[in-house]
Amino acid sequence: MRRLLWAGCSQLLPREAGLCARKLSAAARSSPRSPALLAASSSSPGASVGLRWHPAPGHGAPCRRGSRFNVPPSAQFVARPAGVCSMMKLPVQASAEGLDAAFVGVPLDTGTSNRPGARFGPRQIRAESAMVRRYNGSTGAAPFDSLQVADIGDVNVNLYNLPDSCRLIRESYQKIVASGCVPLTLGGDHTITYPILQAVAEKYGPVGLVHVDAHTDTGDRGLGEKIFHGTPFRRCVEEGLLDCGRVVQIGIRGSSYDPDPYKYCRDQGFRVVPAEECWRKTLEPLMVEVRKEMGDKPVYISFDIDGLDPAYAPGTGTPEIAGLTPAQALEIIRGCKGLNIVGCDLVEVAPMYDVSGNTALLGANLLFEMLCVLPGVKTM
């Protein structure tokens, strides 16, 4: 029993205690801390970094002995409420160096136009992610047998200055992308996708976009401001960050201020799939077409949780009725398998509007599904 308790609680001990120093990977010890990145939302400054969990003798191991991959600990051996609150209870690392993919939080909601609260999205998604397990039983995907993955904490945004936050996000993601790591982002409002795509396009050039949302987010201004969560993709078009012929927006709906609200998108060459075209049907045929349109060039996935109907995801700032179902969300993400995905985000989870935690739980599962369709993930 003592050994079992130690396995769960050692992740809470500071490095100075020495008990878990031997579990630090050489990469985590040697990589410098990025000034714009903080430890995971619920961790203390002294929390151990880069941990690999080892079970008590006789209880079986969650990964192959000597494996170079990080693996989420099993709730059979480590209590879900125990340990640092990282994404899927993965190791927390100070930078993206040595990783194939990384979960990173951007706790910003200064760009919201209606209900705020998405700054708390990353923290709650991490908490609910304790329910997400190692393998995808539906698709057979085994990301933790294929890629080195960790949680690299949060971007230290400036809550009082939105343009400065965009700079901080862009600079942080420039480092992540330059290391060869694929970022999986926990938002945060949809403003954050703009500086992320600035960094992504700097490396890959204009990218294709699979965008799931209730809104096109292609407005020009709000209250005179050109940067907020309703404008990111217009800013991206203006800066040449998107390959406009390879942009699809799925689940768009709601009332509008203009008689033809999708005209700007169509004029750029975007494919807009209104929610009405998705009602009462599978989206697998749509995703066959999307894969053909995207080809083998770089693709970014941006998923606003308000793309789902508020019956399933009420915890968001700008809900719209008659949206997608969770099953359709899975069809969209799983339909991206085989694409050259260079980054993903899940945005606009505002936990205080959903006391059940189900919106954040949905977000955690959708991020896991995104991880499962990344290039290089094996199928068991």
mmCIF file of N, CA, C and O in Angstrom, residues 24-122:
data_model
loop_
_atom_site.group_PDB
_atom_site.id
_atom_site.type_symbol
_atom_site.label_atom_id
_atom_site.label_comp_id
_atom_site.label_asym_id
_atom_site.label_seq_id
_atom_site.Cartn_x
_atom_site.Cartn_y
_atom_site.Cartn_z
ATOM 1 N N LEU A 24 13.403 12.084 -13.929
ATOM 2 C CA LEU A 24 13.483 13.175 -14.895
ATOM 3 C C LEU A 24 14.251 12.732 -16.123
ATOM 4 O O LEU A 24 15.325 12.174 -16.021
ATOM 5 N N SER A 25 13.684 12.985 -17.280
ATOM 6 C CA SER A 25 14.403 12.670 -18.503
ATOM 7 C C SER A 25 15.533 13.658 -18.694
ATOM 8 O O SER A 25 15.481 14.794 -18.232
ATOM 9 N N ALA A 26 16.580 13.225 -19.382
ATOM 10 C CA ALA A 26 17.705 14.108 -19.625
ATOM 11 C C ALA A 26 17.276 15.336 -20.402
ATOM 12 O O ALA A 26 17.742 16.450 -20.164
ATOM 13 N N ALA A 27 16.319 15.145 -21.319
ATOM 14 C CA ALA A 27 15.853 16.283 -22.116
ATOM 15 C C ALA A 27 15.172 17.314 -21.233
ATOM 16 O O ALA A 27 15.363 18.514 -21.397
ATOM 17 N N ALA A 28 14.360 16.849 -20.279
ATOM 18 C CA ALA A 28 13.656 17.784 -19.420
ATOM 19 C C ALA A 28 14.610 18.520 -18.504
ATOM 20 O O ALA A 28 14.414 19.681 -18.181
ATOM 21 N N ARG A 29 15.699 17.813 -18.057
ATOM 22 C CA ARG A 29 16.656 18.463 -17.168
ATOM 23 C C ARG A 29 17.448 19.525 -17.889
ATOM 24 O O ARG A 29 17.780 20.562 -17.332
ATOM 25 N N SER A 30 17.763 19.263 -19.166
ATOM 26 C CA SER A 30 18.677 20.150 -19.873
ATOM 27 C C SER A 30 17.989 21.275 -20.614
ATOM 28 O O SER A 30 18.584 22.294 -20.903
ATOM 29 N N SER A 31 16.683 21.118 -20.947
ATOM 30 C CA SER A 31 16.043 22.131 -21.775
ATOM 31 C C SER A 31 15.721 23.370 -20.955
ATOM 32 O O SER A 31 15.202 23.269 -19.857
ATOM 33 N N PRO A 32 16.031 24.564 -21.473
ATOM 34 C CA PRO A 32 15.769 25.791 -20.742
ATOM 35 C C PRO A 32 14.285 26.097 -20.687
ATOM 36 O O PRO A 32 13.526 25.748 -21.573
ATOM 37 N N ARG A 33 13.875 26.748 -19.622
ATOM 38 C CA ARG A 33 12.472 27.122 -19.485
ATOM 39 C C ARG A 33 12.165 28.330 -20.346
ATOM 40 O O ARG A 33 12.845 29.337 -20.277
ATOM 41 N N SER A 34 11.127 28.187 -21.165
ATOM 42 C CA SER A 34 10.704 29.308 -21.995
ATOM 43 C C SER A 34 10.021 30.341 -21.114
ATOM 44 O O SER A 34 9.137 30.006 -20.335
ATOM 45 N N PRO A 35 10.405 31.614 -21.187
ATOM 46 C CA PRO A 35 9.817 32.613 -20.306
ATOM 47 C C PRO A 35 8.336 32.816 -20.524
ATOM 48 O O PRO A 35 7.637 33.298 -19.650
ATOM 49 N N ALA A 36 7.834 32.474 -21.712
ATOM 50 C CA ALA A 36 6.413 32.691 -21.986
ATOM 51 C C ALA A 36 5.558 31.500 -21.610
ATOM 52 O O ALA A 36 4.357 31.529 -21.759
ATOM 53 N N LEU A 37 6.178 30.415 -21.137
ATOM 54 C CA LEU A 37 5.427 29.227 -20.769
ATOM 55 C C LEU A 37 5.498 29.001 -19.273
ATOM 56 O O LEU A 37 6.556 29.136 -18.664
ATOM 57 N N LEU A 38 4.383 28.638 -18.675
ATOM 58 C CA LEU A 38 4.310 28.329 -17.265
ATOM 59 C C LEU A 38 4.026 26.854 -17.090
ATOM 60 O O LEU A 38 3.662 26.156 -18.027
ATOM 61 N N ALA A 39 4.170 26.370 -15.843
ATOM 62 C CA ALA A 39 3.825 24.989 -15.553
ATOM 63 C C ALA A 39 2.333 24.794 -15.729
ATOM 64 O O ALA A 39 1.575 25.749 -15.820
ATOM 65 N N ALA A 40 1.909 23.531 -15.760
ATOM 66 C CA ALA A 40 0.491 23.228 -15.986
ATOM 67 C C ALA A 40 -0.376 23.910 -14.949
ATOM 68 O O ALA A 40 0.042 24.186 -13.844
ATOM 69 N N SER A 41 -1.648 24.130 -15.315
ATOM 70 C CA SER A 41 -2.517 25.052 -14.595
ATOM 71 C C SER A 41 -2.552 24.822 -13.092
ATOM 72 O O SER A 41 -2.578 25.769 -12.336
ATOM 73 N N SER A 42 -2.596 23.567 -12.669
ATOM 74 C CA SER A 42 -2.774 23.331 -11.254
ATOM 75 C C SER A 42 -1.480 22.949 -10.548
ATOM 76 O O SER A 42 -1.490 22.556 -9.402
ATOM 77 N N SER A 43 -0.365 23.007 -11.230
ATOM 78 C CA SER A 43 0.883 22.571 -10.623
ATOM 79 C C SER A 43 1.555 23.710 -9.905
ATOM 80 O O SER A 43 1.371 24.874 -10.207
ATOM 81 N N SER A 44 2.367 23.368 -8.938
ATOM 82 C CA SER A 44 3.130 24.362 -8.200
ATOM 83 C C SER A 44 4.448 24.599 -8.898
ATOM 84 O O SER A 44 4.914 23.774 -9.673
ATOM 85 N N PRO A 45 5.141 25.734 -8.600
ATOM 86 C CA PRO A 45 6.406 26.006 -9.272
ATOM 87 C C PRO A 45 7.449 24.927 -9.044
ATOM 88 O O PRO A 45 8.339 24.726 -9.850
ATOM 89 N N GLY A 46 7.326 24.206 -7.919
ATOM 90 C CA GLY A 46 8.322 23.178 -7.638
ATOM 91 C C GLY A 46 7.931 21.803 -8.101
ATOM 92 O O GLY A 46 8.595 20.830 -7.786
ATOM 93 N N ALA A 47 6.828 21.691 -8.824
ATOM 94 C CA ALA A 47 6.350 20.372 -9.232
ATOM 95 C C ALA A 47 7.352 19.697 -10.149
ATOM 96 O O ALA A 47 8.024 20.324 -10.936
ATOM 97 N N SER A 48 7.428 18.378 -10.038
ATOM 98 C CA SER A 48 8.377 17.631 -10.843
ATOM 99 C C SER A 48 8.038 17.743 -12.314
ATOM 100 O O SER A 48 6.886 17.732 -12.693
ATOM 101 N N VAL A 49 9.069 17.819 -13.138
ATOM 102 C CA VAL A 49 8.906 17.997 -14.571
ATOM 103 C C VAL A 49 9.380 16.739 -15.283
ATOM 104 O O VAL A 49 10.384 16.153 -14.919
ATOM 105 N N GLY A 50 8.649 16.312 -16.315
ATOM 106 C CA GLY A 50 9.096 15.199 -17.141
ATOM 107 C C GLY A 50 9.013 13.858 -16.458
ATOM 108 O O GLY A 50 9.846 12.993 -16.690
ATOM 109 N N LEU A 51 8.039 13.631 -15.588
ATOM 110 C CA LEU A 51 7.941 12.374 -14.852
ATOM 111 C C LEU A 51 7.441 11.246 -15.730
ATOM 112 O O LEU A 51 6.579 11.437 -16.554
ATOM 113 N N ARG A 52 7.976 10.063 -15.516
ATOM 114 C CA ARG A 52 7.358 8.839 -16.032
ATOM 115 C C ARG A 52 6.900 8.052 -14.828
ATOM 116 O O ARG A 52 7.660 7.838 -13.893
ATOM 117 N N TRP A 53 5.635 7.634 -14.854
ATOM 118 C CA TRP A 53 5.090 6.918 -13.712
ATOM 119 C C TRP A 53 5.540 5.475 -13.720
ATOM 120 O O TRP A 53 5.521 4.799 -14.736
ATOM 121 N N HIS A 54 5.948 4.961 -12.529
ATOM 122 C CA HIS A 54 6.336 3.558 -12.389
ATOM 123 C C HIS A 54 5.457 2.935 -11.311
ATOM 124 O O HIS A 54 5.420 3.419 -10.185
ATOM 125 N N PRO A 55 4.741 1.849 -11.624
ATOM 126 C CA PRO A 55 3.839 1.243 -10.647
ATOM 127 C C PRO A 55 4.600 0.459 -9.597
ATOM 128 O O PRO A 55 5.782 0.158 -9.758
ATOM 129 N N ALA A 56 3.893 0.117 -8.536
ATOM 130 C CA ALA A 56 4.484 -0.739 -7.517
ATOM 131 C C ALA A 56 4.742 -2.124 -8.093
ATOM 132 O O ALA A 56 4.007 -2.580 -8.968
ATOM 133 N N PRO A 57 5.760 -2.814 -7.627
ATOM 134 C CA PRO A 57 6.059 -4.158 -8.136
ATOM 135 C C PRO A 57 4.846 -5.066 -8.004
ATOM 136 O O PRO A 57 4.133 -5.034 -7.003
ATOM 137 N N GLY A 58 4.613 -5.839 -9.056
ATOM 138 C CA GLY A 58 3.521 -6.794 -9.034
ATOM 139 C C GLY A 58 2.210 -6.258 -9.556
ATOM 140 O O GLY A 58 1.244 -6.986 -9.688
ATOM 141 N N HIS A 59 2.158 -4.944 -9.850
ATOM 142 C CA HIS A 59 0.903 -4.367 -10.322
ATOM 143 C C HIS A 59 0.869 -4.187 -11.826
ATOM 144 O O HIS A 59 -0.101 -3.675 -12.363
ATOM 145 N N GLY A 60 1.911 -4.557 -12.531
ATOM 146 C CA GLY A 60 1.920 -4.387 -13.979
ATOM 147 C C GLY A 60 2.302 -2.981 -14.356
ATOM 148 O O GLY A 60 2.102 -2.039 -13.599
ATOM 149 N N ALA A 61 2.860 -2.818 -15.540
ATOM 150 C CA ALA A 61 3.339 -1.507 -15.984
ATOM 151 C C ALA A 61 2.427 -0.945 -17.050
ATOM 152 O O ALA A 61 1.886 -1.681 -17.860
ATOM 153 N N PRO A 62 2.227 0.382 -17.074
ATOM 154 C CA PRO A 62 1.386 0.973 -18.099
ATOM 155 C C PRO A 62 2.089 1.099 -19.433
ATOM 156 O O PRO A 62 1.480 1.456 -20.417
ATOM 157 N N CYS A 63 3.386 0.863 -19.500
ATOM 158 C CA CYS A 63 4.104 0.943 -20.764
ATOM 159 C C CYS A 63 5.223 -0.090 -20.751
ATOM 160 O O CYS A 63 5.569 -0.636 -19.722
ATOM 161 N N ARG A 64 5.767 -0.342 -21.928
ATOM 162 C CA ARG A 64 6.860 -1.287 -22.023
ATOM 163 C C ARG A 64 8.044 -0.793 -21.210
ATOM 164 O O ARG A 64 8.377 0.396 -21.221
ATOM 165 N N ARG A 65 8.709 -1.693 -20.501
ATOM 166 C CA ARG A 65 9.877 -1.306 -19.728
ATOM 167 C C ARG A 65 10.960 -0.816 -20.691
ATOM 168 O O ARG A 65 11.266 -1.458 -21.687
ATOM 169 N N GLY A 66 11.504 0.340 -20.407
ATOM 170 C CA GLY A 66 12.518 0.904 -21.281
ATOM 171 C C GLY A 66 11.945 1.686 -22.439
ATOM 172 O O GLY A 66 12.689 2.151 -23.285
ATOM 173 N N SER A 67 10.609 1.825 -22.518
ATOM 174 C CA SER A 67 10.003 2.575 -23.612
ATOM 175 C C SER A 67 10.422 4.031 -23.541
ATOM 176 O O SER A 67 10.569 4.601 -22.473
ATOM 177 N N ARG A 68 10.585 4.637 -24.714
ATOM 178 C CA ARG A 68 10.938 6.049 -24.739
ATOM 179 C C ARG A 68 9.712 6.945 -24.733
ATOM 180 O O ARG A 68 9.834 8.172 -24.747
ATOM 181 N N PHE A 69 8.513 6.360 -24.689
ATOM 182 C CA PHE A 69 7.291 7.144 -24.757
ATOM 183 C C PHE A 69 6.696 7.398 -23.375
ATOM 184 O O PHE A 69 6.720 6.528 -22.503
ATOM 185 N N ASN A 70 6.135 8.595 -23.200
ATOM 186 C CA ASN A 70 5.334 8.890 -22.015
ATOM 187 C C ASN A 70 3.962 8.257 -22.181
ATOM 188 O O ASN A 70 3.399 8.273 -23.269
ATOM 189 N N VAL A 71 3.413 7.735 -21.085
ATOM 190 C CA VAL A 71 2.126 7.043 -21.126
ATOM 191 C C VAL A 71 1.257 7.538 -19.969
ATOM 192 O O VAL A 71 1.739 7.650 -18.842
ATOM 193 N N PRO A 72 -0.016 7.853 -20.214
ATOM 194 C CA PRO A 72 -0.894 8.236 -19.105
ATOM 195 C C PRO A 72 -0.990 7.104 -18.092
ATOM 196 O O PRO A 72 -1.144 5.942 -18.479
ATOM 197 N N PRO A 73 -0.912 7.397 -16.799
ATOM 198 C CA PRO A 73 -1.012 6.325 -15.796
ATOM 199 C C PRO A 73 -2.420 5.754 -15.747
ATOM 200 O O PRO A 73 -3.403 6.457 -16.000
ATOM 201 N N SER A 74 -2.516 4.491 -15.436
ATOM 202 C CA SER A 74 -3.802 3.827 -15.343
ATOM 203 C C SER A 74 -4.458 4.126 -14.000
ATOM 204 O O SER A 74 -3.809 4.109 -12.955
ATOM 205 N N ALA A 75 -5.767 4.369 -14.020
ATOM 206 C CA ALA A 75 -6.520 4.594 -12.787
ATOM 207 C C ALA A 75 -6.622 3.320 -11.964
ATOM 208 O O ALA A 75 -7.085 3.358 -10.819
ATOM 209 N N GLN A 76 -6.186 2.185 -12.524
ATOM 210 C CA GLN A 76 -6.118 0.954 -11.737
ATOM 211 C C GLN A 76 -5.029 1.041 -10.684
ATOM 212 O O GLN A 76 -5.055 0.301 -9.699
ATOM 213 N N PHE A 77 -4.073 1.932 -10.891
ATOM 214 C CA PHE A 77 -2.927 2.005 -9.997
ATOM 215 C C PHE A 77 -2.704 3.383 -9.386
ATOM 216 O O PHE A 77 -2.094 3.501 -8.341
ATOM 217 N N VAL A 78 -3.172 4.425 -10.062
ATOM 218 C CA VAL A 78 -3.024 5.790 -9.551
ATOM 219 C C VAL A 78 -4.400 6.439 -9.520
ATOM 220 O O VAL A 78 -5.072 6.512 -10.554
ATOM 221 N N ALA A 79 -4.824 6.905 -8.363
ATOM 222 C CA ALA A 79 -6.137 7.528 -8.231
ATOM 223 C C ALA A 79 -6.251 8.740 -9.152
ATOM 224 O O ALA A 79 -5.326 9.545 -9.242
ATOM 225 N N ARG A 80 -7.376 8.864 -9.829
ATOM 226 C CA ARG A 80 -7.553 9.977 -10.768
ATOM 227 C C ARG A 80 -7.382 11.350 -10.114
ATOM 228 O O ARG A 80 -6.854 12.261 -10.745
ATOM 229 N N PRO A 81 -7.819 11.555 -8.862
ATOM 230 C CA PRO A 81 -7.632 12.892 -8.277
ATOM 231 C C PRO A 81 -6.201 13.168 -7.830
ATOM 232 O O PRO A 81 -5.887 14.298 -7.448
ATOM 233 N N ALA A 82 -5.330 12.162 -7.860
ATOM 234 C CA ALA A 82 -3.972 12.328 -7.348
ATOM 235 C C ALA A 82 -3.043 12.892 -8.406
ATOM 236 O O ALA A 82 -3.243 12.709 -9.604
ATOM 237 N N GLY A 83 -2.020 13.589 -7.968
ATOM 238 C CA GLY A 83 -0.969 14.050 -8.862
ATOM 239 C C GLY A 83 -1.208 15.430 -9.432
ATOM 240 O O GLY A 83 -2.236 16.066 -9.191
ATOM 241 N N VAL A 84 -0.237 15.901 -10.212
ATOM 242 C CA VAL A 84 -0.331 17.195 -10.865
ATOM 243 C C VAL A 84 -1.440 17.162 -11.908
ATOM 244 O O VAL A 84 -1.598 16.183 -12.628
ATOM 245 N N CYS A 85 -2.206 18.236 -12.009
ATOM 246 C CA CYS A 85 -3.330 18.295 -12.954
ATOM 247 C C CYS A 85 -2.810 18.654 -14.342
ATOM 248 O O CYS A 85 -2.932 19.790 -14.803
ATOM 249 N N SER A 86 -2.251 17.675 -15.027
ATOM 250 C CA SER A 86 -1.783 17.865 -16.393
ATOM 251 C C SER A 86 -2.746 17.171 -17.349
ATOM 252 O O SER A 86 -3.608 16.404 -16.930
ATOM 253 N N MET A 87 -2.588 17.434 -18.637
ATOM 254 C CA MET A 87 -3.460 16.809 -19.627
ATOM 255 C C MET A 87 -3.238 15.300 -19.626
ATOM 256 O O MET A 87 -2.127 14.817 -19.833
ATOM 257 N N MET A 88 -4.300 14.561 -19.342
ATOM 258 C CA MET A 88 -4.269 13.104 -19.266
ATOM 259 C C MET A 88 -3.260 12.601 -18.248
ATOM 260 O O MET A 88 -2.770 11.476 -18.350
ATOM 261 N N LYS A 89 -2.899 13.457 -17.275
ATOM 262 C CA LYS A 89 -1.911 13.121 -16.242
ATOM 263 C C LYS A 89 -0.558 12.775 -16.841
ATOM 264 O O LYS A 89 0.239 12.023 -16.265
ATOM 265 N N LEU A 90 -0.281 13.344 -18.004
ATOM 266 C CA LEU A 90 1.008 13.138 -18.651
ATOM 267 C C LEU A 90 2.094 13.936 -17.930
ATOM 268 O O LEU A 90 1.799 14.859 -17.166
ATOM 269 N N PRO A 91 3.356 13.619 -18.194
ATOM 270 C CA PRO A 91 4.433 14.412 -17.624
ATOM 271 C C PRO A 91 4.332 15.877 -18.035
ATOM 272 O O PRO A 91 3.868 16.193 -19.137
ATOM 273 N N VAL A 92 4.762 16.754 -17.141
ATOM 274 C CA VAL A 92 4.828 18.179 -17.431
ATOM 275 C C VAL A 92 6.262 18.519 -17.778
ATOM 276 O O VAL A 92 7.188 18.186 -17.035
ATOM 277 N N GLN A 93 6.445 19.150 -18.908
ATOM 278 C CA GLN A 93 7.788 19.455 -19.402
ATOM 279 C C GLN A 93 7.879 20.958 -19.657
ATOM 280 O O GLN A 93 6.896 21.612 -19.992
ATOM 281 N N ALA A 94 9.086 21.503 -19.511
ATOM 282 C CA ALA A 94 9.266 22.954 -19.593
ATOM 283 C C ALA A 94 9.263 23.485 -21.015
ATOM 284 O O ALA A 94 9.034 24.670 -21.233
ATOM 285 N N SER A 95 9.520 22.643 -21.997
ATOM 286 C CA SER A 95 9.533 23.093 -23.386
ATOM 287 C C SER A 95 9.117 21.935 -24.278
ATOM 288 O O SER A 95 8.935 20.809 -23.820
ATOM 289 N N ALA A 96 9.021 22.212 -25.568
ATOM 290 C CA ALA A 96 8.607 21.176 -26.531
ATOM 291 C C ALA A 96 9.786 20.363 -27.048
ATOM 292 O O ALA A 96 9.582 19.453 -27.861
ATOM 293 N N GLU A 97 10.974 20.658 -26.615
ATOM 294 C CA GLU A 97 12.155 19.940 -27.107
ATOM 295 C C GLU A 97 12.030 18.446 -26.837
ATOM 296 O O GLU A 97 11.692 18.023 -25.732
ATOM 297 N N GLY A 98 12.302 17.651 -27.863
ATOM 298 C CA GLY A 98 12.266 16.203 -27.727
ATOM 299 C C GLY A 98 10.884 15.593 -27.849
ATOM 300 O O GLY A 98 10.732 14.376 -27.739
ATOM 301 N N LEU A 99 9.862 16.413 -28.097
ATOM 302 C CA LEU A 99 8.493 15.905 -28.190
ATOM 303 C C LEU A 99 8.021 15.855 -29.639
ATOM 304 O O LEU A 99 8.401 16.695 -30.456
ATOM 305 N N ASP A 100 7.186 14.866 -29.926
ATOM 306 C CA ASP A 100 6.510 14.802 -31.225
ATOM 307 C C ASP A 100 5.228 15.620 -31.217
ATOM 308 O O ASP A 100 4.835 16.185 -32.243
ATOM 309 N N ALA A 101 4.571 15.668 -30.068
ATOM 310 C CA ALA A 101 3.337 16.439 -29.909
ATOM 311 C C ALA A 101 3.268 16.931 -28.478
ATOM 312 O O ALA A 101 3.794 16.286 -27.565
ATOM 313 N N ALA A 102 2.618 18.068 -28.284
ATOM 314 C CA ALA A 102 2.527 18.640 -26.940
ATOM 315 C C ALA A 102 1.177 19.292 -26.733
ATOM 316 O O ALA A 102 0.644 19.951 -27.629
ATOM 317 N N PHE A 103 0.628 19.103 -25.538
ATOM 318 C CA PHE A 103 -0.551 19.838 -25.129
ATOM 319 C C PHE A 103 -0.089 21.144 -24.486
ATOM 320 O O PHE A 103 0.796 21.143 -23.631
ATOM 321 N N VAL A 104 -0.684 22.242 -24.916
ATOM 322 C CA VAL A 104 -0.312 23.548 -24.380
ATOM 323 C C VAL A 104 -1.566 24.386 -24.174
ATOM 324 O O VAL A 104 -2.452 24.410 -25.031
ATOM 325 N N GLY A 105 -1.666 25.032 -23.034
ATOM 326 C CA GLY A 105 -2.824 25.849 -22.724
ATOM 327 C C GLY A 105 -2.599 27.311 -23.051
ATOM 328 O O GLY A 105 -1.482 27.824 -22.919
ATOM 329 N N VAL A 106 -3.676 27.974 -23.487
ATOM 330 C CA VAL A 106 -3.633 29.418 -23.706
ATOM 331 C C VAL A 106 -4.844 30.012 -22.974
ATOM 332 O O VAL A 106 -5.936 30.122 -23.537
ATOM 333 N N PRO A 107 -4.671 30.388 -21.695
ATOM 334 C CA PRO A 107 -5.806 30.812 -20.852
ATOM 335 C C PRO A 107 -6.194 32.276 -21.074
ATOM 336 O O PRO A 107 -6.045 33.118 -20.187
ATOM 337 N N LEU A 108 -6.709 32.570 -22.255
ATOM 338 C CA LEU A 108 -7.039 33.937 -22.644
ATOM 339 C C LEU A 108 -8.508 34.030 -23.042
ATOM 340 O O LEU A 108 -8.984 33.221 -23.833
ATOM 341 N N ASP A 109 -9.219 35.007 -22.492
ATOM 342 C CA ASP A 109 -10.583 35.262 -22.956
ATOM 343 C C ASP A 109 -10.859 36.757 -23.103
ATOM 344 O O ASP A 109 -12.008 37.190 -23.125
ATOM 345 N N THR A 110 -9.793 37.545 -23.248
ATOM 346 C CA THR A 110 -9.939 38.990 -23.391
ATOM 347 C C THR A 110 -10.608 39.360 -24.709
ATOM 348 O O THR A 110 -11.093 40.481 -24.872
ATOM 349 N N GLY A 111 -10.646 38.412 -25.656
ATOM 350 C CA GLY A 111 -11.246 38.691 -26.960
ATOM 351 C C GLY A 111 -12.691 38.275 -27.080
ATOM 352 O O GLY A 111 -13.265 38.327 -28.178
ATOM 353 N N THR A 112 -13.321 37.861 -25.982
ATOM 354 C CA THR A 112 -14.705 37.400 -26.071
ATOM 355 C C THR A 112 -15.675 38.560 -26.236
ATOM 356 O O THR A 112 -15.458 39.655 -25.718
ATOM 357 N N SER A 113 -16.782 38.304 -26.954
ATOM 358 C CA SER A 113 -17.785 39.335 -27.222
ATOM 359 C C SER A 113 -19.044 39.165 -26.387
ATOM 360 O O SER A 113 -19.883 40.059 -26.334
ATOM 361 N N ASN A 114 -19.207 38.017 -25.739
ATOM 362 C CA ASN A 114 -20.435 37.768 -24.979
ATOM 363 C C ASN A 114 -20.063 37.317 -23.564
ATOM 364 O O ASN A 114 -19.630 38.130 -22.757
ATOM 365 N N ARG A 115 -20.160 36.043 -23.261
ATOM 366 C CA ARG A 115 -19.868 35.578 -21.909
ATOM 367 C C ARG A 115 -18.390 35.241 -21.777
ATOM 368 O O ARG A 115 -17.877 34.410 -22.524
ATOM 369 N N PRO A 116 -17.670 35.842 -20.843
ATOM 370 C CA PRO A 116 -16.270 35.492 -20.641
ATOM 371 C C PRO A 116 -16.136 34.199 -19.845
ATOM 372 O O PRO A 116 -17.131 33.623 -19.402
ATOM 373 N N GLY A 117 -14.913 33.750 -19.655
ATOM 374 C CA GLY A 117 -14.666 32.558 -18.844
ATOM 375 C C GLY A 117 -13.802 31.517 -19.499
ATOM 376 O O GLY A 117 -13.377 30.549 -18.858
ATOM 377 N N ALA A 118 -13.490 31.686 -20.800
ATOM 378 C CA ALA A 118 -12.666 30.682 -21.486
ATOM 379 C C ALA A 118 -11.228 30.669 -20.980
ATOM 380 O O ALA A 118 -10.490 29.724 -21.266
ATOM 381 N N ARG A 119 -10.829 31.688 -20.210
ATOM 382 C CA ARG A 119 -9.481 31.652 -19.621
ATOM 383 C C ARG A 119 -9.328 30.465 -18.670
ATOM 384 O O ARG A 119 -8.216 30.033 -18.385
ATOM 385 N N PHE A 120 -10.452 29.975 -18.158
ATOM 386 C CA PHE A 120 -10.404 28.825 -17.259
ATOM 387 C C PHE A 120 -10.573 27.502 -17.999
ATOM 388 O O PHE A 120 -10.581 26.442 -17.377
ATOM 389 N N GLY A 121 -10.709 27.565 -19.324
ATOM 390 C CA GLY A 121 -10.876 26.347 -20.108
ATOM 391 C C GLY A 121 -9.729 25.364 -19.979
ATOM 392 O O GLY A 121 -9.953 24.173 -19.724
ATOM 393 N N PRO A 122 -8.471 25.814 -20.161
ATOM 394 C CA PRO A 122 -7.366 24.849 -20.084
ATOM 395 C C PRO A 122 -7.322 24.085 -18.766
ATOM 396 O O PRO A 122 -7.093 22.875 -18.741
#
